Amino acid sequence: MARGDSVVAARQRCADRQYSKADLDTSAAGSPEGSRKNVAPANGSLNARGLAIAEVVKEVAAELDRTPAQTALAWTLRNPAVTAPIIGARTPAQLADKLGALDVEFDAAQLDRLDAASAVEPGFPHNMLAREMTNTVINGDLTIAPRLISRCPARGRPPHRPPAPSPWIRRRW
């Protein structure tokens, strides 16, 4: 699932590295050309939303006495849409640290905070259709009620009958 893999990369990258809101405003002066510090803001993977999620990951990691990378990976492992999380370790020490994610356990409040911070806004057309004004424009004062069939008291049949078929129409079977 490509969507799940991109979630893994974004969660781990922001939580594992020391990015801040200042990185959004600066052009990474003094960083080597082509480094992640230059590339991440340019391609949109480093943004205010990602940094806000990383802050919540860091808070939960501090509560659990774990590293942010372990917390982000453990949280990602709980996602049923993710089939193969990408660890991204370059050294044996990083690998050992990130494998500690297998021992992380969250309580319900921590998971709720992480999920709320990373909730995806539905976007168009869902946000437009959820507005009260749109509902009023589309439906007006329309209310849907069950159909009641009343009988004509004089004849004992429904007041409206479908028209009889025209004698000029022949059926061909």
mmCIF file of N, CA and C in Angstrom, residues 57-145:
data_model
loop_
_atom_site.group_PDB
_atom_site.id
_atom_site.type_symbol
_atom_site.label_atom_id
_atom_site.label_comp_id
_atom_site.label_asym_id
_atom_site.label_seq_id
_atom_site.Cartn_x
_atom_site.Cartn_y
_atom_site.Cartn_z
ATOM 1 N N VAL A 57 4.338 13.220 18.742
ATOM 2 C CA VAL A 57 5.118 11.978 18.854
ATOM 3 C C VAL A 57 6.200 12.136 19.913
ATOM 4 N N LYS A 58 6.876 13.286 19.923
ATOM 5 C CA LYS A 58 7.928 13.521 20.923
ATOM 6 C C LYS A 58 7.356 13.574 22.332
ATOM 7 N N GLU A 59 6.178 14.185 22.501
ATOM 8 C CA GLU A 59 5.544 14.240 23.826
ATOM 9 C C GLU A 59 5.192 12.838 24.317
ATOM 10 N N VAL A 60 4.608 12.031 23.442
ATOM 11 C CA VAL A 60 4.240 10.663 23.820
ATOM 12 C C VAL A 60 5.498 9.839 24.087
ATOM 13 N N ALA A 61 6.542 10.049 23.297
ATOM 14 C CA ALA A 61 7.801 9.328 23.516
ATOM 15 C C ALA A 61 8.384 9.656 24.884
ATOM 16 N N ALA A 62 8.311 10.919 25.284
ATOM 17 C CA ALA A 62 8.816 11.308 26.602
ATOM 18 C C ALA A 62 8.000 10.644 27.710
ATOM 19 N N GLU A 63 6.693 10.540 27.534
ATOM 20 C CA GLU A 63 5.845 9.873 28.525
ATOM 21 C C GLU A 63 6.186 8.392 28.655
ATOM 22 N N LEU A 64 6.539 7.769 27.536
ATOM 23 C CA LEU A 64 6.839 6.337 27.525
ATOM 24 C C LEU A 64 8.301 6.037 27.817
ATOM 25 N N ASP A 65 9.116 7.082 27.934
ATOM 26 C CA ASP A 65 10.565 6.936 28.106
ATOM 27 C C ASP A 65 11.170 6.150 26.938
ATOM 28 N N ARG A 66 10.758 6.526 25.734
ATOM 29 C CA ARG A 66 11.242 5.931 24.490
ATOM 30 C C ARG A 66 11.735 7.038 23.578
ATOM 31 N N THR A 67 12.421 6.645 22.513
ATOM 32 C CA THR A 67 12.854 7.639 21.538
ATOM 33 C C THR A 67 11.680 7.963 20.612
ATOM 34 N N PRO A 68 11.700 9.146 20.000
ATOM 35 C CA PRO A 68 10.634 9.471 19.041
ATOM 36 C C PRO A 68 10.559 8.474 17.881
ATOM 37 N N ALA A 69 11.712 7.974 17.430
ATOM 38 C CA ALA A 69 11.702 7.011 16.325
ATOM 39 C C ALA A 69 11.007 5.718 16.738
ATOM 40 N N GLN A 70 11.281 5.234 17.955
ATOM 41 C CA GLN A 70 10.610 4.025 18.437
ATOM 42 C C GLN A 70 9.103 4.247 18.535
ATOM 43 N N THR A 71 8.732 5.404 19.041
ATOM 44 C CA THR A 71 7.309 5.717 19.202
ATOM 45 C C THR A 71 6.618 5.797 17.847
ATOM 46 N N ALA A 72 7.237 6.478 16.891
ATOM 47 C CA ALA A 72 6.643 6.611 15.556
ATOM 48 C C ALA A 72 6.519 5.252 14.875
ATOM 49 N N LEU A 73 7.542 4.419 14.991
ATOM 50 C CA LEU A 73 7.479 3.097 14.371
ATOM 51 C C LEU A 73 6.428 2.212 15.037
ATOM 52 N N ALA A 74 6.361 2.245 16.368
ATOM 53 C CA ALA A 74 5.368 1.434 17.080
ATOM 54 C C ALA A 74 3.955 1.869 16.703
ATOM 55 N N TRP A 75 3.761 3.167 16.582
ATOM 56 C CA TRP A 75 2.454 3.697 16.189
ATOM 57 C C TRP A 75 2.112 3.255 14.771
ATOM 58 N N THR A 76 3.096 3.275 13.891
ATOM 59 C CA THR A 76 2.891 2.872 12.507
ATOM 60 C C THR A 76 2.598 1.377 12.409
ATOM 61 N N LEU A 77 3.260 0.575 13.231
ATOM 62 C CA LEU A 77 3.024 -0.868 13.211
ATOM 63 C C LEU A 77 1.587 -1.223 13.583
ATOM 64 N N ARG A 78 0.915 -0.365 14.329
ATOM 65 C CA ARG A 78 -0.478 -0.605 14.720
ATOM 66 C C ARG A 78 -1.449 -0.338 13.576
ATOM 67 N N ASN A 79 -0.996 0.316 12.519
ATOM 68 C CA ASN A 79 -1.855 0.671 11.391
ATOM 69 C C ASN A 79 -2.036 -0.556 10.493
ATOM 70 N N PRO A 80 -3.255 -1.070 10.337
ATOM 71 C CA PRO A 80 -3.448 -2.268 9.521
ATOM 72 C C PRO A 80 -3.186 -2.045 8.029
ATOM 73 N N ALA A 81 -3.161 -0.795 7.580
ATOM 74 C CA ALA A 81 -2.906 -0.522 6.164
ATOM 75 C C ALA A 81 -1.422 -0.610 5.825
ATOM 76 N N VAL A 82 -0.567 -0.600 6.825
ATOM 77 C CA VAL A 82 0.877 -0.655 6.588
ATOM 78 C C VAL A 82 1.314 -2.110 6.645
ATOM 79 N N THR A 83 1.852 -2.595 5.543
ATOM 80 C CA THR A 83 2.275 -3.992 5.492
ATOM 81 C C THR A 83 3.752 -4.170 5.790
ATOM 82 N N ALA A 84 4.575 -3.189 5.477
ATOM 83 C CA ALA A 84 6.011 -3.315 5.685
ATOM 84 C C ALA A 84 6.597 -1.950 6.016
ATOM 85 N N PRO A 85 6.688 -1.605 7.299
ATOM 86 C CA PRO A 85 7.280 -0.309 7.646
ATOM 87 C C PRO A 85 8.757 -0.269 7.280
ATOM 88 N N ILE A 86 9.190 0.879 6.849
ATOM 89 C CA ILE A 86 10.580 1.066 6.445
ATOM 90 C C ILE A 86 11.322 1.706 7.606
ATOM 91 N N ILE A 87 12.326 1.004 8.116
ATOM 92 C CA ILE A 87 13.038 1.491 9.295
ATOM 93 C C ILE A 87 14.001 2.612 8.924
ATOM 94 N N GLY A 88 14.781 2.474 7.901
ATOM 95 C CA GLY A 88 15.680 3.537 7.463
ATOM 96 C C GLY A 88 16.894 3.730 8.349
ATOM 97 N N ALA A 89 17.424 2.670 8.917
ATOM 98 C CA ALA A 89 18.609 2.779 9.766
ATOM 99 C C ALA A 89 19.869 2.694 8.908
ATOM 100 N N ARG A 90 20.864 3.551 9.240
ATOM 101 C CA ARG A 90 22.135 3.516 8.519
ATOM 102 C C ARG A 90 23.231 2.826 9.313
ATOM 103 N N THR A 91 23.073 2.757 10.610
ATOM 104 C CA THR A 91 24.112 2.158 11.459
ATOM 105 C C THR A 91 23.481 1.063 12.319
ATOM 106 N N PRO A 92 24.308 0.137 12.826
ATOM 107 C CA PRO A 92 23.772 -0.896 13.724
ATOM 108 C C PRO A 92 23.131 -0.302 14.983
ATOM 109 N N ALA A 93 23.657 0.814 15.474
ATOM 110 C CA ALA A 93 23.081 1.446 16.666
ATOM 111 C C ALA A 93 21.675 1.974 16.369
ATOM 112 N N GLN A 94 21.488 2.562 15.185
ATOM 113 C CA GLN A 94 20.158 3.039 14.803
ATOM 114 C C GLN A 94 19.187 1.870 14.650
ATOM 115 N N LEU A 95 19.661 0.776 14.076
ATOM 116 C CA LEU A 95 18.812 -0.399 13.917
ATOM 117 C C LEU A 95 18.384 -0.946 15.276
ATOM 118 N N ALA A 96 19.334 -1.048 16.208
ATOM 119 C CA ALA A 96 19.011 -1.556 17.548
ATOM 120 C C ALA A 96 18.005 -0.638 18.239
ATOM 121 N N ASP A 97 18.193 0.673 18.086
ATOM 122 C CA ASP A 97 17.262 1.624 18.694
ATOM 123 C C ASP A 97 15.861 1.461 18.117
ATOM 124 N N LYS A 98 15.768 1.358 16.814
ATOM 125 C CA LYS A 98 14.458 1.305 16.173
ATOM 126 C C LYS A 98 13.768 -0.038 16.376
ATOM 127 N N LEU A 99 14.513 -1.098 16.590
ATOM 128 C CA LEU A 99 13.887 -2.380 16.896
ATOM 129 C C LEU A 99 13.227 -2.368 18.270
ATOM 130 N N GLY A 100 13.594 -1.393 19.098
ATOM 131 C CA GLY A 100 12.921 -1.219 20.381
ATOM 132 C C GLY A 100 11.458 -0.850 20.224
ATOM 133 N N ALA A 101 11.046 -0.494 19.019
ATOM 134 C CA ALA A 101 9.635 -0.167 18.756
ATOM 135 C C ALA A 101 8.735 -1.374 18.968
ATOM 136 N N LEU A 102 9.296 -2.573 18.879
ATOM 137 C CA LEU A 102 8.492 -3.779 19.060
ATOM 138 C C LEU A 102 8.003 -3.939 20.496
ATOM 139 N N ASP A 103 8.654 -3.253 21.447
ATOM 140 C CA ASP A 103 8.283 -3.372 22.859
ATOM 141 C C ASP A 103 7.432 -2.207 23.358
ATOM 142 N N VAL A 104 7.103 -1.265 22.500
ATOM 143 C CA VAL A 104 6.345 -0.078 22.921
ATOM 144 C C VAL A 104 4.864 -0.429 23.007
ATOM 145 N N GLU A 105 4.240 -0.019 24.114
ATOM 146 C CA GLU A 105 2.797 -0.200 24.278
ATOM 147 C C GLU A 105 2.178 1.142 24.642
ATOM 148 N N PHE A 106 1.099 1.482 23.963
ATOM 149 C CA PHE A 106 0.409 2.752 24.172
ATOM 150 C C PHE A 106 -0.840 2.526 25.009
ATOM 151 N N ASP A 107 -1.247 3.579 25.724
ATOM 152 C CA ASP A 107 -2.577 3.527 26.330
ATOM 153 C C ASP A 107 -3.551 4.230 25.378
ATOM 154 N N ALA A 108 -4.821 4.127 25.672
ATOM 155 C CA ALA A 108 -5.849 4.655 24.759
ATOM 156 C C ALA A 108 -5.732 6.162 24.566
ATOM 157 N N ALA A 109 -5.402 6.892 25.630
ATOM 158 C CA ALA A 109 -5.299 8.355 25.524
ATOM 159 C C ALA A 109 -4.147 8.757 24.608
ATOM 160 N N GLN A 110 -3.039 8.057 24.700
ATOM 161 C CA GLN A 110 -1.894 8.376 23.838
ATOM 162 C C GLN A 110 -2.228 8.097 22.375
ATOM 163 N N LEU A 111 -2.877 6.970 22.112
ATOM 164 C CA LEU A 111 -3.266 6.666 20.732
ATOM 165 C C LEU A 111 -4.259 7.688 20.198
ATOM 166 N N ASP A 112 -5.171 8.124 21.040
ATOM 167 C CA ASP A 112 -6.132 9.146 20.611
ATOM 168 C C ASP A 112 -5.423 10.444 20.255
ATOM 169 N N ARG A 113 -4.430 10.837 21.061
ATOM 170 C CA ARG A 113 -3.681 12.070 20.766
ATOM 171 C C ARG A 113 -2.912 11.939 19.462
ATOM 172 N N LEU A 114 -2.263 10.803 19.244
ATOM 173 C CA LEU A 114 -1.506 10.598 18.009
ATOM 174 C C LEU A 114 -2.438 10.586 16.796
ATOM 175 N N ASP A 115 -3.557 9.892 16.921
ATOM 176 C CA ASP A 115 -4.498 9.823 15.801
ATOM 177 C C ASP A 115 -5.139 11.175 15.514
ATOM 178 N N ALA A 116 -5.433 11.935 16.561
ATOM 179 C CA ALA A 116 -6.028 13.265 16.361
ATOM 180 C C ALA A 116 -5.036 14.210 15.691
ATOM 181 N N ALA A 117 -3.768 14.127 16.085
ATOM 182 C CA ALA A 117 -2.755 15.009 15.494
ATOM 183 C C ALA A 117 -2.534 14.696 14.022
ATOM 184 N N SER A 118 -2.677 13.429 13.645
ATOM 185 C CA SER A 118 -2.385 13.036 12.268
ATOM 186 C C SER A 118 -3.631 12.834 11.420
ATOM 187 N N ALA A 119 -4.796 13.176 11.945
ATOM 188 C CA ALA A 119 -6.037 12.971 11.192
ATOM 189 C C ALA A 119 -5.996 13.751 9.882
ATOM 190 N N VAL A 120 -6.385 13.086 8.827
ATOM 191 C CA VAL A 120 -6.383 13.701 7.502
ATOM 192 C C VAL A 120 -7.724 14.397 7.297
ATOM 193 N N GLU A 121 -7.668 15.646 6.878
ATOM 194 C CA GLU A 121 -8.904 16.367 6.582
ATOM 195 C C GLU A 121 -9.476 15.814 5.281
ATOM 196 N N PRO A 122 -10.792 15.628 5.228
ATOM 197 C CA PRO A 122 -11.368 14.963 4.061
ATOM 198 C C PRO A 122 -11.213 15.729 2.755
ATOM 199 N N GLY A 123 -11.195 17.046 2.785
ATOM 200 C CA GLY A 123 -11.016 17.819 1.563
ATOM 201 C C GLY A 123 -12.266 17.850 0.697
ATOM 202 N N PHE A 124 -12.106 18.366 -0.515
ATOM 203 C CA PHE A 124 -13.221 18.516 -1.445
ATOM 204 C C PHE A 124 -13.579 17.164 -2.035
ATOM 205 N N PRO A 125 -14.796 16.797 -2.208
ATOM 206 C CA PRO A 125 -16.035 17.512 -1.972
ATOM 207 C C PRO A 125 -16.625 17.258 -0.585
ATOM 208 N N HIS A 126 -15.961 16.448 0.231
ATOM 209 C CA HIS A 126 -16.533 16.045 1.516
ATOM 210 C C HIS A 126 -16.787 17.230 2.438
ATOM 211 N N ASN A 127 -15.814 18.148 2.521
ATOM 212 C CA ASN A 127 -16.028 19.291 3.411
ATOM 213 C C ASN A 127 -17.147 20.198 2.900
ATOM 214 N N MET A 128 -17.297 20.301 1.584
ATOM 215 C CA MET A 128 -18.378 21.109 1.033
ATOM 216 C C MET A 128 -19.738 20.460 1.312
ATOM 217 N N LEU A 129 -19.837 19.162 1.145
ATOM 218 C CA LEU A 129 -21.111 18.472 1.352
ATOM 219 C C LEU A 129 -21.518 18.423 2.818
ATOM 220 N N ALA A 130 -20.573 18.567 3.727
ATOM 221 C CA ALA A 130 -20.878 18.524 5.153
ATOM 222 C C ALA A 130 -21.430 19.851 5.669
ATOM 223 N N ARG A 131 -21.288 20.927 4.885
ATOM 224 C CA ARG A 131 -21.773 22.234 5.341
ATOM 225 C C ARG A 131 -23.295 22.276 5.350
ATOM 226 N N GLU A 132 -23.837 22.966 6.335
ATOM 227 C CA GLU A 132 -25.291 23.109 6.460
ATOM 228 C C GLU A 132 -25.875 23.850 5.262
ATOM 229 N N MET A 133 -25.154 24.868 4.770
ATOM 230 C CA MET A 133 -25.657 25.637 3.637
ATOM 231 C C MET A 133 -25.815 24.751 2.402
ATOM 232 N N THR A 134 -24.847 23.888 2.149
ATOM 233 C CA THR A 134 -24.934 23.003 0.990
ATOM 234 C C THR A 134 -26.125 22.069 1.125
ATOM 235 N N ASN A 135 -26.330 21.551 2.305
ATOM 236 C CA ASN A 135 -27.469 20.665 2.540
ATOM 237 C C ASN A 135 -28.785 21.391 2.281
ATOM 238 N N THR A 136 -28.873 22.646 2.703
ATOM 239 C CA THR A 136 -30.092 23.423 2.482
ATOM 240 C C THR A 136 -30.299 23.712 1.001
ATOM 241 N N VAL A 137 -29.216 24.046 0.286
ATOM 242 C CA VAL A 137 -29.330 24.342 -1.141
ATOM 243 C C VAL A 137 -29.743 23.094 -1.917
ATOM 244 N N ILE A 138 -29.171 21.959 -1.574
ATOM 245 C CA ILE A 138 -29.477 20.732 -2.307
ATOM 246 C C ILE A 138 -30.874 20.222 -1.972
ATOM 247 N N ASN A 139 -31.197 20.172 -0.692
ATOM 248 C CA ASN A 139 -32.457 19.567 -0.272
ATOM 249 C C ASN A 139 -33.557 20.570 0.047
ATOM 250 N N GLY A 140 -33.212 21.822 0.282
ATOM 251 C CA GLY A 140 -34.213 22.805 0.674
ATOM 252 C C GLY A 140 -34.872 22.389 1.973
ATOM 253 N N ASP A 141 -36.171 22.540 2.038
ATOM 254 C CA ASP A 141 -36.919 22.117 3.222
ATOM 255 C C ASP A 141 -37.479 20.712 3.038
ATOM 256 N N LEU A 142 -36.902 19.973 2.153
ATOM 257 C CA LEU A 142 -37.386 18.646 1.832
ATOM 258 C C LEU A 142 -37.236 17.705 3.015
ATOM 259 N N THR A 143 -38.299 17.035 3.323
ATOM 260 C CA THR A 143 -38.232 15.951 4.301
ATOM 261 C C THR A 143 -38.793 14.714 3.628
ATOM 262 N N ILE A 144 -38.159 13.623 3.852
ATOM 263 C CA ILE A 144 -38.598 12.377 3.238
ATOM 264 C C ILE A 144 -39.443 11.633 4.260
ATOM 265 N N ALA A 145 -40.683 11.372 3.890
ATOM 266 C CA ALA A 145 -41.614 10.672 4.774
ATOM 267 C C ALA A 145 -42.101 9.417 4.064
#
